[in-house]
mmCIF file of C-alpha atoms in Angstrom:
data_model
loop_
_atom_site.group_PDB
_atom_site.id
_atom_site.type_symbol
_atom_site.label_atom_id
_atom_site.label_comp_id
_atom_site.label_asym_id
_atom_site.label_seq_id
_atom_site.Cartn_x
_atom_site.Cartn_y
_atom_site.Cartn_z
ATOM 1 C CA MET A 1 -22.251 45.582 -11.716
ATOM 2 C CA THR A 2 -24.730 43.931 -14.039
ATOM 3 C CA THR A 3 -27.342 45.973 -15.819
ATOM 4 C CA PRO A 4 -30.862 44.481 -15.898
ATOM 5 C CA GLU A 5 -31.850 43.804 -19.491
ATOM 6 C CA GLY A 6 -33.895 46.697 -20.831
ATOM 7 C CA GLY A 7 -33.637 48.477 -17.475
ATOM 8 C CA LEU A 8 -31.060 51.132 -16.708
ATOM 9 C CA GLU A 9 -30.585 52.521 -20.199
ATOM 10 C CA VAL A 10 -34.216 52.943 -21.291
ATOM 11 C CA ALA A 11 -34.906 56.549 -20.285
ATOM 12 C CA TRP A 12 -31.456 57.654 -21.454
ATOM 13 C CA SER A 13 -31.875 55.763 -24.709
ATOM 14 C CA GLU A 14 -35.237 57.362 -25.450
ATOM 15 C CA TRP A 15 -33.944 60.830 -24.584
ATOM 16 C CA SER A 16 -30.911 60.221 -26.796
ATOM 17 C CA GLN A 17 -33.096 59.118 -29.695
ATOM 18 C CA ALA A 18 -35.320 62.185 -29.302
ATOM 19 C CA LEU A 19 -32.345 64.539 -29.155
ATOM 20 C CA VAL A 20 -30.427 62.984 -32.044
ATOM 21 C CA SER A 21 -33.508 62.756 -34.275
ATOM 22 C CA THR A 22 -34.202 66.451 -33.637
ATOM 23 C CA LEU A 23 -30.646 67.622 -34.274
ATOM 24 C CA PHE A 24 -29.742 65.086 -36.968
ATOM 25 C CA PRO A 25 -32.934 64.221 -38.897
ATOM 26 C CA GLY A 26 -30.962 61.941 -41.210
ATOM 27 C CA GLY A 27 -29.455 60.091 -38.268
ATOM 28 C CA LEU A 28 -25.800 59.406 -37.569
ATOM 29 C CA GLY A 29 -23.868 57.447 -40.162
ATOM 30 C CA PRO A 30 -21.485 54.501 -39.741
ATOM 31 C CA GLY A 31 -18.534 55.371 -37.553
ATOM 32 C CA GLN A 32 -20.307 58.354 -35.942
ATOM 33 C CA HIS A 33 -21.033 58.419 -32.220
ATOM 34 C CA PHE A 34 -23.020 60.657 -29.872
ATOM 35 C CA ALA A 35 -22.117 61.050 -26.184
ATOM 36 C CA PHE A 36 -23.865 63.148 -23.517
ATOM 37 C CA GLY A 37 -21.991 65.935 -21.779
ATOM 38 C CA GLN A 38 -21.797 65.675 -18.000
ATOM 39 C CA THR A 39 -24.587 67.396 -16.104
ATOM 40 C CA THR A 40 -22.376 70.201 -14.786
ATOM 41 C CA LEU A 41 -20.249 70.719 -17.894
ATOM 42 C CA MET A 42 -20.415 74.267 -19.234
ATOM 43 C CA ALA A 43 -18.768 75.381 -22.460
ATOM 44 C CA ASP A 44 -17.177 78.800 -21.992
ATOM 45 C CA PHE A 45 -16.441 79.229 -25.698
ATOM 46 C CA ALA A 46 -17.541 82.878 -25.691
ATOM 47 C CA ASN A 47 -15.383 84.094 -22.822
ATOM 48 C CA ALA A 48 -14.457 87.766 -23.156
ATOM 49 C CA ASP A 49 -10.798 86.768 -23.018
ATOM 50 C CA PRO A 50 -10.117 84.899 -26.303
ATOM 51 C CA GLN A 51 -7.201 83.061 -24.741
ATOM 52 C CA VAL A 52 -9.469 81.613 -22.049
ATOM 53 C CA ALA A 53 -11.903 80.622 -24.813
ATOM 54 C CA ASN A 54 -8.993 78.970 -26.677
ATOM 55 C CA ALA A 55 -8.200 76.862 -23.613
ATOM 56 C CA GLU A 56 -11.849 75.791 -23.416
ATOM 57 C CA ILE A 57 -11.929 74.895 -27.117
ATOM 58 C CA PHE A 58 -8.727 72.886 -26.698
ATOM 59 C CA ARG A 59 -9.982 70.941 -23.673
ATOM 60 C CA ILE A 60 -13.083 69.799 -25.514
ATOM 61 C CA GLY A 61 -11.641 69.364 -28.993
ATOM 62 C CA ASP A 62 -8.490 67.580 -27.849
ATOM 63 C CA THR A 63 -10.420 64.902 -25.975
ATOM 64 C CA VAL A 64 -10.625 61.420 -27.455
ATOM 65 C CA PRO A 65 -13.950 60.273 -25.986
ATOM 66 C CA ALA A 66 -14.452 56.777 -24.665
ATOM 67 C CA ALA A 67 -16.934 54.435 -26.315
ATOM 68 C CA ALA A 68 -19.601 55.307 -23.761
ATOM 69 C CA PRO A 69 -23.068 56.910 -23.643
ATOM 70 C CA ASN A 70 -21.711 59.791 -21.581
ATOM 71 C CA PHE A 71 -18.755 62.023 -22.422
ATOM 72 C CA VAL A 72 -15.791 60.359 -20.711
ATOM 73 C CA PRO A 73 -12.288 61.537 -21.660
ATOM 74 C CA GLN A 74 -10.135 58.632 -22.770
ATOM 75 C CA ALA A 75 -7.003 60.238 -24.241
ATOM 76 C CA SER A 76 -5.526 63.397 -25.728
ATOM 77 C CA LEU A 77 -5.848 63.625 -29.514
ATOM 78 C CA SER A 78 -2.660 65.669 -29.911
ATOM 79 C CA ASP A 79 -0.640 63.300 -27.703
ATOM 80 C CA ALA A 80 -2.006 60.202 -29.442
ATOM 81 C CA TYR A 81 -1.373 61.643 -32.913
ATOM 82 C CA GLY A 82 2.196 62.545 -31.911
ATOM 83 C CA PHE A 83 2.852 58.989 -30.714
ATOM 84 C CA PHE A 84 1.294 57.624 -33.925
ATOM 85 C CA LEU A 85 3.687 59.664 -36.096
ATOM 86 C CA GLN A 86 6.633 58.405 -34.061
ATOM 87 C CA ARG A 87 5.613 54.807 -34.776
ATOM 88 C CA ILE A 88 5.850 55.230 -38.568
ATOM 89 C CA GLU A 89 9.207 55.504 -40.342
ATOM 90 C CA SER A 90 8.540 57.128 -43.702
ATOM 91 C CA PRO A 91 10.008 60.193 -45.431
ATOM 92 C CA ALA A 92 6.491 60.953 -46.654
ATOM 93 C CA LEU A 93 5.509 61.900 -43.091
ATOM 94 C CA ALA A 94 8.313 64.437 -42.626
ATOM 95 C CA MET A 95 5.969 67.373 -43.196
ATOM 96 C CA ALA A 96 3.331 65.970 -40.849
ATOM 97 C CA GLN A 97 5.958 65.444 -38.149
ATOM 98 C CA ALA A 98 7.265 68.998 -38.586
ATOM 99 C CA ASN A 99 3.725 70.390 -38.298
ATOM 100 C CA MET A 100 3.166 68.383 -35.130
ATOM 101 C CA ALA A 101 6.386 69.682 -33.635
ATOM 102 C CA ALA A 102 5.359 73.251 -34.454
ATOM 103 C CA ALA A 103 1.966 72.684 -32.822
ATOM 104 C CA CYS A 104 3.686 71.623 -29.593
ATOM 105 C CA SER A 105 6.215 74.464 -29.612
ATOM 106 C CA ALA A 106 6.523 76.711 -26.573
ATOM 107 C CA ALA A 107 6.769 79.679 -28.954
ATOM 108 C CA GLN A 108 4.138 81.076 -31.310
ATOM 109 C CA THR A 109 3.911 79.224 -34.629
ATOM 110 C CA GLY A 110 1.319 78.872 -37.348
ATOM 111 C CA PHE A 111 0.131 75.583 -35.808
ATOM 112 C CA ASN A 112 -0.565 76.531 -32.191
ATOM 113 C CA MET A 113 -2.633 79.142 -30.350
ATOM 114 C CA PRO A 114 -2.209 81.280 -27.242
ATOM 115 C CA ALA A 115 -4.258 80.133 -24.269
ATOM 116 C CA LYS A 116 -4.669 80.723 -20.561
ATOM 117 C CA VAL A 117 -5.123 77.617 -18.471
ATOM 118 C CA GLY A 118 -5.983 76.880 -14.872
ATOM 119 C CA THR A 119 -9.012 76.467 -12.672
ATOM 120 C CA GLN A 120 -11.021 79.344 -14.026
ATOM 121 C CA SER A 121 -13.253 81.757 -12.179
ATOM 122 C CA PRO A 122 -15.353 84.427 -13.918
ATOM 123 C CA GLY A 123 -12.722 87.082 -13.293
ATOM 124 C CA GLY A 124 -10.023 85.032 -15.007
ATOM 125 C CA TYR A 125 -8.191 84.185 -11.796
ATOM 126 C CA LEU A 126 -7.753 81.093 -9.698
ATOM 127 C CA PRO A 127 -9.720 81.001 -6.440
ATOM 128 C CA PRO A 128 -7.797 82.489 -3.509
ATOM 129 C CA GLY A 129 -5.357 80.087 -1.894
ATOM 130 C CA PRO A 130 -4.724 79.580 1.816
ATOM 131 C CA GLY A 131 -3.117 82.992 2.024
ATOM 132 C CA GLY A 132 -6.025 84.671 0.275
ATOM 133 C CA THR A 133 -3.987 85.589 -2.803
ATOM 134 C CA ALA A 134 -5.565 85.113 -6.244
ATOM 135 C CA GLN A 135 -3.362 83.551 -8.895
ATOM 136 C CA ALA A 136 -3.497 84.617 -12.531
ATOM 137 C CA LEU A 137 -4.127 82.016 -15.200
ATOM 138 C CA GLN A 138 -1.016 80.647 -16.885
ATOM 139 C CA ALA A 139 -0.394 81.820 -20.457
ATOM 140 C CA ILE A 140 0.893 79.064 -22.747
ATOM 141 C CA PHE A 141 0.668 77.895 -26.366
ATOM 142 C CA LEU A 142 -1.444 74.849 -27.209
ATOM 143 C CA PRO A 143 -1.972 72.915 -30.456
ATOM 144 C CA ALA A 144 -4.511 74.942 -32.397
ATOM 145 C CA TYR A 145 -8.165 73.908 -32.562
ATOM 146 C CA GLU A 146 -10.905 75.606 -34.518
ATOM 147 C CA LEU A 147 -14.514 76.196 -33.484
ATOM 148 C CA ASP A 148 -17.259 77.036 -35.949
ATOM 149 C CA THR A 149 -16.987 80.792 -36.605
ATOM 150 C CA GLY A 150 -20.775 81.041 -36.475
ATOM 151 C CA PHE A 151 -20.880 80.182 -32.779
ATOM 152 C CA ARG A 152 -20.343 83.700 -31.428
ATOM 153 C CA THR A 153 -23.052 85.112 -33.693
ATOM 154 C CA ARG A 154 -25.486 82.431 -32.567
ATOM 155 C CA TYR A 155 -24.533 82.978 -28.928
ATOM 156 C CA GLN A 156 -25.301 86.692 -29.226
ATOM 157 C CA GLU A 157 -28.663 85.801 -30.765
ATOM 158 C CA TRP A 158 -29.412 83.488 -27.840
ATOM 159 C CA GLN A 159 -28.633 86.246 -25.354
ATOM 160 C CA SER A 160 -30.946 88.599 -27.228
ATOM 161 C CA LEU A 161 -33.720 85.974 -27.220
ATOM 162 C CA SER A 162 -33.237 85.502 -23.492
ATOM 163 C CA ALA A 163 -33.596 89.228 -22.849
ATOM 164 C CA ARG A 164 -36.877 89.197 -24.804
ATOM 165 C CA GLY A 165 -38.179 86.163 -22.927
ATOM 166 C CA GLN A 166 -38.244 83.913 -26.008
ATOM 167 C CA THR A 167 -37.165 80.863 -24.048
ATOM 168 C CA ARG A 168 -38.479 78.257 -26.512
ATOM 169 C CA ALA A 169 -36.876 79.728 -29.609
ATOM 170 C CA GLY A 170 -34.058 77.182 -29.608
ATOM 171 C CA GLY A 171 -36.436 74.290 -30.081
ATOM 172 C CA VAL A 172 -38.364 71.707 -28.105
ATOM 173 C CA ILE A 173 -37.354 68.090 -27.529
ATOM 174 C CA SER A 174 -39.840 65.686 -25.975
ATOM 175 C CA PHE A 175 -40.332 61.975 -25.386
ATOM 176 C CA SER A 176 -42.366 59.559 -23.266
ATOM 177 C CA SER A 177 -41.121 56.633 -21.214
ATOM 178 C CA ARG A 178 -42.141 54.254 -18.446
ATOM 179 C CA ILE A 179 -40.872 53.878 -14.905
ATOM 180 C CA GLY A 180 -41.150 50.857 -12.663
ATOM 181 C CA ASP A 181 -42.276 48.353 -15.281
ATOM 182 C CA PRO A 182 -41.925 44.975 -13.537
ATOM 183 C CA SER A 183 -41.341 43.267 -16.880
ATOM 184 C CA GLY A 184 -37.982 45.003 -17.142
ATOM 185 C CA SER A 185 -38.819 46.945 -20.304
ATOM 186 C CA SER A 186 -38.213 50.205 -18.450
ATOM 187 C CA PRO A 187 -35.964 51.253 -15.600
ATOM 188 C CA SER A 188 -36.742 50.654 -11.958
ATOM 189 C CA MET A 189 -35.804 53.734 -9.997
ATOM 190 C CA ASN A 190 -34.101 51.524 -7.434
ATOM 191 C CA THR A 191 -31.663 50.334 -10.116
ATOM 192 C CA LEU A 192 -30.862 53.745 -11.560
ATOM 193 C CA MET A 193 -27.619 54.162 -9.650
ATOM 194 C CA LEU A 194 -23.983 54.546 -10.607
ATOM 195 C CA PRO A 195 -21.743 51.546 -9.888
ATOM 196 C CA PRO A 196 -20.215 51.633 -6.397
ATOM 197 C CA VAL A 197 -16.649 52.822 -6.031
ATOM 198 C CA SER A 198 -15.404 49.235 -5.724
ATOM 199 C CA THR A 199 -16.947 48.379 -9.081
ATOM 200 C CA MET A 200 -15.402 51.461 -10.706
ATOM 201 C CA ALA A 201 -12.041 50.462 -9.294
ATOM 202 C CA ALA A 202 -12.423 46.985 -10.762
ATOM 203 C CA GLN A 203 -13.187 48.519 -14.150
ATOM 204 C CA LEU A 204 -9.914 50.441 -13.947
ATOM 205 C CA SER A 205 -7.963 47.339 -12.958
ATOM 206 C CA PRO A 206 -4.748 46.823 -14.973
ATOM 207 C CA ASP A 207 -5.464 43.081 -15.052
ATOM 208 C CA THR A 208 -5.685 42.310 -18.761
ATOM 209 C CA ALA A 209 -7.800 39.251 -18.010
ATOM 210 C CA VAL A 210 -10.619 41.535 -16.881
ATOM 211 C CA ALA A 211 -12.533 42.877 -19.872
ATOM 212 C CA PRO A 212 -13.121 46.656 -19.687
ATOM 213 C CA GLN A 213 -16.727 47.678 -19.104
ATOM 214 C CA VAL A 214 -18.486 50.568 -20.786
ATOM 215 C CA PRO A 215 -19.462 53.211 -18.196
ATOM 216 C CA THR A 216 -23.178 53.185 -17.454
ATOM 217 C CA PRO A 217 -25.275 56.357 -17.350
ATOM 218 C CA PRO A 218 -26.452 57.600 -13.952
ATOM 219 C CA ALA A 219 -30.053 57.666 -12.769
ATOM 220 C CA PHE A 220 -32.250 59.656 -15.113
ATOM 221 C CA PHE A 221 -33.963 61.454 -12.196
ATOM 222 C CA ARG A 222 -31.778 62.069 -9.199
ATOM 223 C CA VAL A 223 -31.001 64.383 -6.336
ATOM 224 C CA VAL A 224 -27.264 64.632 -5.826
ATOM 225 C CA MET A 225 -25.418 65.482 -2.645
ATOM 226 C CA ALA A 226 -21.653 65.554 -3.021
ATOM 227 C CA THR A 227 -19.503 64.854 0.009
ATOM 228 C CA PRO A 228 -15.766 65.451 -0.472
ATOM 229 C CA ASP A 229 -13.705 62.322 0.093
ATOM 230 C CA PRO A 230 -9.930 62.864 -0.254
ATOM 231 C CA LEU A 231 -9.290 59.103 -0.277
ATOM 232 C CA GLN A 232 -11.186 58.812 -3.562
ATOM 233 C CA SER A 233 -9.757 61.894 -5.277
ATOM 234 C CA ALA A 234 -7.679 59.991 -7.812
ATOM 235 C CA LEU A 235 -10.481 57.594 -8.648
ATOM 236 C CA ALA A 236 -13.116 60.303 -9.052
ATOM 237 C CA ALA A 237 -10.828 62.450 -11.167
ATOM 238 C CA GLY A 238 -9.883 59.560 -13.410
ATOM 239 C CA THR A 239 -13.246 57.979 -14.143
ATOM 240 C CA ALA A 240 -16.023 60.320 -15.200
ATOM 241 C CA GLN A 241 -14.896 63.919 -14.914
ATOM 242 C CA PRO A 242 -15.158 66.160 -17.972
ATOM 243 C CA PRO A 243 -11.963 67.853 -19.118
ATOM 244 C CA THR A 244 -13.226 71.352 -18.415
ATOM 245 C CA SER A 245 -14.226 70.745 -14.808
ATOM 246 C CA PRO A 246 -11.998 72.267 -12.128
ATOM 247 C CA ARG A 247 -9.994 69.574 -10.401
ATOM 248 C CA ASN A 248 -11.032 70.415 -6.860
ATOM 249 C CA SER A 249 -12.589 68.623 -3.916
ATOM 250 C CA ALA A 250 -15.979 68.488 -5.627
ATOM 251 C CA GLN A 251 -14.534 66.086 -8.174
ATOM 252 C CA ALA A 252 -13.395 63.792 -5.398
ATOM 253 C CA ALA A 253 -16.900 63.574 -3.993
ATOM 254 C CA VAL A 254 -19.064 60.656 -3.087
ATOM 255 C CA GLU A 255 -22.386 61.328 -4.776
ATOM 256 C CA HIS A 256 -25.484 60.094 -2.980
ATOM 257 C CA TYR A 257 -28.618 59.668 -5.080
ATOM 258 C CA ARG A 258 -32.232 59.955 -4.076
ATOM 259 C CA PRO A 259 -34.374 58.801 -7.025
ATOM 260 C CA VAL A 260 -38.001 59.731 -7.658
ATOM 261 C CA ALA A 261 -40.158 57.336 -5.628
ATOM 262 C CA LEU A 262 -42.615 55.014 -7.326
ATOM 263 C CA ALA A 263 -46.279 54.627 -6.516
ATOM 264 C CA SER A 264 -46.884 52.589 -3.389
ATOM 265 C CA ASN A 265 -48.381 49.666 -5.306
ATOM 266 C CA GLY A 266 -45.212 49.310 -7.390
ATOM 267 C CA ASP A 267 -47.027 49.424 -10.736
ATOM 268 C CA SER A 268 -45.453 50.907 -13.808
ATOM 269 C CA SER A 269 -46.252 54.472 -14.774
ATOM 270 C CA ASN A 270 -45.835 56.621 -17.856
ATOM 271 C CA PHE A 271 -44.092 59.966 -17.787
ATOM 272 C CA SER A 272 -43.245 62.479 -20.467
ATOM 273 C CA LEU A 273 -40.404 64.938 -20.609
ATOM 274 C CA GLU A 274 -40.359 68.132 -22.637
ATOM 275 C CA VAL A 275 -37.202 70.221 -22.744
ATOM 276 C CA SER A 276 -37.118 73.589 -24.474
ATOM 277 C CA PHE A 277 -34.118 75.834 -24.935
ATOM 278 C CA THR A 278 -33.550 79.518 -25.496
ATOM 279 C CA GLY A 279 -30.782 78.364 -27.806
ATOM 280 C CA LEU A 280 -29.757 75.002 -29.222
ATOM 281 C CA GLY A 281 -27.279 74.238 -31.970
ATOM 282 C CA THR A 282 -24.498 72.045 -33.299
ATOM 283 C CA PHE A 283 -21.112 73.490 -34.155
ATOM 284 C CA MET A 284 -18.068 72.058 -35.892
ATOM 285 C CA ILE A 285 -14.889 71.728 -33.845
ATOM 286 C CA GLY A 286 -11.585 70.103 -34.666
ATOM 287 C CA PRO A 287 -7.804 70.298 -34.878
ATOM 288 C CA ALA A 288 -6.165 72.822 -37.188
ATOM 289 C CA ARG A 289 -3.598 72.103 -39.929
ATOM 290 C CA TRP A 290 -1.195 70.208 -37.654
ATOM 291 C CA PHE A 291 -3.494 67.171 -37.732
ATOM 292 C CA SER A 292 -3.989 65.079 -40.871
ATOM 293 C CA ASP A 293 -6.783 62.521 -41.102
ATOM 294 C CA THR A 294 -5.316 61.590 -44.482
ATOM 295 C CA ALA A 295 -1.925 60.706 -43.013
ATOM 296 C CA VAL A 296 -3.563 58.501 -40.385
ATOM 297 C CA ARG A 297 -5.679 56.628 -42.915
ATOM 298 C CA LEU A 298 -2.833 56.194 -45.415
ATOM 299 C CA PHE A 299 -0.206 54.991 -42.947
ATOM 300 C CA ALA A 300 -2.196 53.293 -40.174
ATOM 301 C CA ASP A 301 -1.869 49.937 -41.912
ATOM 302 C CA GLN A 302 1.907 50.073 -41.381
ATOM 303 C CA LEU A 303 1.477 49.655 -37.642
ATOM 304 C CA SER A 304 2.033 46.316 -35.989
ATOM 305 C CA PRO A 305 -1.120 44.368 -35.054
ATOM 306 C CA THR A 306 -0.573 45.262 -31.404
ATOM 307 C CA ASP A 307 -0.209 48.968 -32.175
ATOM 308 C CA LYS A 308 -3.299 48.915 -34.388
ATOM 309 C CA ALA A 309 -5.298 47.720 -31.415
ATOM 310 C CA LEU A 310 -3.691 50.226 -29.044
ATOM 311 C CA PHE A 311 -4.496 53.117 -31.360
ATOM 312 C CA PHE A 312 -7.681 52.147 -33.199
ATOM 313 C CA ALA A 313 -9.601 49.459 -31.289
ATOM 314 C CA ALA A 314 -12.800 50.569 -29.515
ATOM 315 C CA GLY A 315 -10.756 51.633 -26.495
ATOM 316 C CA GLY A 316 -7.799 52.912 -28.530
ATOM 317 C CA VAL A 317 -6.151 56.233 -27.842
ATOM 318 C CA LEU A 318 -6.750 57.395 -31.436
ATOM 319 C CA ALA A 319 -9.982 55.520 -32.057
ATOM 320 C CA ARG A 320 -12.131 58.593 -32.691
ATOM 321 C CA ARG A 321 -12.052 62.371 -32.627
ATOM 322 C CA ILE A 322 -14.729 64.942 -31.848
ATOM 323 C CA TYR A 323 -15.954 66.934 -34.826
ATOM 324 C CA GLN A 324 -19.180 68.498 -33.525
ATOM 325 C CA VAL A 325 -20.381 69.874 -30.203
ATOM 326 C CA VAL A 326 -24.047 70.195 -29.223
ATOM 327 C CA LEU A 327 -24.569 73.364 -27.211
ATOM 328 C CA ALA A 328 -27.730 74.344 -25.362
ATOM 329 C CA PHE A 329 -28.629 77.600 -23.658
ATOM 330 C CA GLU A 330 -31.090 78.123 -20.786
ATOM 331 C CA PRO A 331 -33.143 74.915 -20.616
ATOM 332 C CA THR A 332 -36.725 74.628 -19.399
ATOM 333 C CA VAL A 333 -38.010 71.213 -18.327
ATOM 334 C CA ILE A 334 -41.656 70.114 -18.149
ATOM 335 C CA LEU A 335 -42.302 66.741 -16.498
ATOM 336 C CA ARG A 336 -45.739 65.168 -16.861
ATOM 337 C CA PHE A 337 -46.742 62.054 -14.862
ATOM 338 C CA ASP A 338 -49.688 59.761 -15.566
ATOM 339 C CA ASP A 339 -49.712 58.347 -12.043
ATOM 340 C CA ARG A 340 -50.847 60.886 -9.471
ATOM 341 C CA GLN A 341 -48.909 59.230 -6.652
ATOM 342 C CA VAL A 342 -45.683 59.414 -8.667
ATOM 343 C CA PHE A 343 -46.430 63.083 -9.359
ATOM 344 C CA LYS A 344 -46.922 63.755 -5.641
ATOM 345 C CA ASN A 345 -43.727 61.920 -4.793
ATOM 346 C CA ALA A 346 -41.769 63.928 -7.362
ATOM 347 C CA LYS A 347 -43.336 67.161 -6.085
ATOM 348 C CA THR A 348 -42.404 66.292 -2.504
ATOM 349 C CA LEU A 349 -38.859 65.430 -3.496
ATOM 350 C CA LEU A 350 -38.351 68.653 -5.440
ATOM 351 C CA SER A 351 -39.916 70.752 -2.665
ATOM 352 C CA ASP A 352 -37.184 69.543 -0.323
ATOM 353 C CA PRO A 353 -34.421 67.842 -2.325
ATOM 354 C CA GLN A 354 -32.000 67.654 0.622
ATOM 355 C CA GLY A 355 -29.106 67.799 -1.794
ATOM 356 C CA ASP A 356 -26.876 70.115 -3.770
ATOM 357 C CA SER A 357 -28.642 69.721 -7.086
ATOM 358 C CA VAL A 358 -31.417 67.992 -8.984
ATOM 359 C CA SER A 359 -30.500 66.258 -12.236
ATOM 360 C CA ILE A 360 -33.024 65.335 -14.899
ATOM 361 C CA GLY A 361 -31.317 63.462 -17.693
ATOM 362 C CA PRO A 362 -28.241 65.445 -18.749
ATOM 363 C CA LEU A 363 -29.506 68.691 -17.185
ATOM 364 C CA ASN A 364 -28.512 69.877 -13.725
ATOM 365 C CA PHE A 365 -30.510 72.337 -11.602
ATOM 366 C CA ASP A 366 -29.250 73.978 -8.441
ATOM 367 C CA SER A 367 -31.385 73.030 -5.436
ATOM 368 C CA LYS A 368 -31.945 76.694 -4.593
ATOM 369 C CA LEU A 369 -33.580 77.219 -7.971
ATOM 370 C CA VAL A 370 -35.715 74.086 -7.644
ATOM 371 C CA THR A 371 -37.021 74.977 -4.166
ATOM 372 C CA SER A 372 -37.532 78.688 -4.866
ATOM 373 C CA MET A 373 -41.124 79.911 -4.614
ATOM 374 C CA SER A 374 -40.358 83.007 -6.686
ATOM 375 C CA SER A 375 -41.078 83.433 -10.393
ATOM 376 C CA LYS A 376 -37.735 81.709 -11.072
ATOM 377 C CA GLY A 377 -38.740 78.572 -9.153
ATOM 378 C CA PRO A 378 -40.692 75.498 -10.320
ATOM 379 C CA VAL A 379 -44.352 75.593 -11.296
ATOM 380 C CA TYR A 380 -46.576 72.742 -10.122
ATOM 381 C CA SER A 381 -49.810 72.138 -12.031
ATOM 382 C CA ASP A 382 -51.834 69.723 -9.930
ATOM 383 C CA ASP A 383 -54.732 69.466 -12.372
ATOM 384 C CA VAL A 384 -52.567 68.115 -15.216
ATOM 385 C CA GLN A 385 -49.824 66.653 -12.986
ATOM 386 C CA THR A 386 -46.929 68.588 -14.469
ATOM 387 C CA ILE A 387 -43.806 70.125 -12.982
ATOM 388 C CA THR A 388 -42.046 72.950 -14.828
ATOM 389 C CA ILE A 389 -38.467 73.943 -13.948
ATOM 390 C CA GLY A 390 -36.797 76.849 -15.688
ATOM 391 C CA PRO A 391 -35.810 78.616 -17.771
ATOM 392 C CA VAL A 392 -32.509 78.736 -15.983
ATOM 393 C CA PRO A 393 -30.877 82.178 -16.306
ATOM 394 C CA SER A 394 -27.314 81.705 -17.501
ATOM 395 C CA THR A 395 -24.393 83.333 -19.249
ATOM 396 C CA LEU A 396 -22.803 80.044 -20.340
ATOM 397 C CA PRO A 397 -24.008 77.391 -22.786
ATOM 398 C CA ILE A 398 -24.285 73.779 -21.663
ATOM 399 C CA LEU A 399 -22.252 71.147 -23.475
ATOM 400 C CA LEU A 400 -25.202 68.854 -24.116
ATOM 401 C CA GLY A 401 -23.159 66.341 -26.059
ATOM 402 C CA VAL A 402 -20.406 65.669 -28.561
ATOM 403 C CA VAL A 403 -20.372 63.839 -31.890
ATOM 404 C CA SER A 404 -17.247 61.930 -32.785
ATOM 405 C CA THR A 405 -16.093 59.989 -35.822
ATOM 406 C CA ASP A 406 -13.827 56.964 -36.127
ATOM 407 C CA VAL A 407 -10.330 57.950 -37.243
ATOM 408 C CA ALA A 408 -9.521 54.531 -38.703
ATOM 409 C CA ASN A 409 -11.131 51.125 -38.451
ATOM 410 C CA PHE A 410 -9.177 47.965 -37.753
ATOM 411 C CA PRO A 411 -10.193 44.720 -36.096
ATOM 412 C CA PRO A 412 -8.603 44.066 -32.715
ATOM 413 C CA ALA A 413 -5.319 42.195 -32.666
ATOM 414 C CA PRO A 414 -5.806 38.403 -32.546
#
């Protein structure tokens, strides 16, 4: 799939710039990367069971993200680091190798943490199987990861703000963009689609002659209807699914998109997006003492040229690691359209989405919420052509994005 120049990425790019400039006023430095969380990715870091929270922290922190605008798991940091240590023969790494072994131990050590893993439900059990019996989560030990100790305090503050109705206390992020610009300087809604399955399959082709393609972001405005397709389970699970999502039939779904329609004359139109949050913050996350950035930087040059590329090239398994998560709580979205016809089209679409959910940028809203006429449903202001959705009552923060840093920099092998 080819992306029209200046087309598909414009709305996402402008939203990204607005978000990053709000959260990181000084910008991101060399070797730092921001990636959006998937629209349905929650971060259950405050689960009442600390071992379930540990599993959630591990699944996010242990992910080596792909070089992509959206958060796509590429490798496991602990696995990649273990393979890296095995590649280097040096007595100086004996301690690092012992720490890594302790982190992967099946027994409790000072380098791992107790966790409960599985497809989680709020009660801490797997959904009932064919026989109707619920299965308990599996208790294991995982390499230890640490989340900013201030998160739980902030999360409690967010819940208190929510109870008091202070749904803009977390901050407001806004930007303006254009839709349907025939010059190609903004995205056409007809082009805001994910690549077809055949294109995704080609991107995963083992043929080394085919250059890997960076995953493209989905449509900025879209109604999604997921239809389970068992034949595509492996492909769907292996391309764009976040590590914390349950691996069930929903992951193996064919997603059909219905974008916001343009005005009948096809002219371009301005829109603005304002997103406010009850809570919004960035929190440090990373591996505990079993991982050593220093060891990687000191000994990476001892790898062969081929191994350097395998580990540290843009698509390498140890190319970068996550060090911050961006968490948001209870978003409210206000859409404002300059073109009245576009506003009417958006209003019509949201009044009857005919899908499972409505996604606006990285935020996902259940269709029942969007179509509700109660106080929890959308508010349409015809005089100023705005649509307000939210705040969305929730008990879980949204993983809005992750910030990663390069572990080591080497040019690709010649």
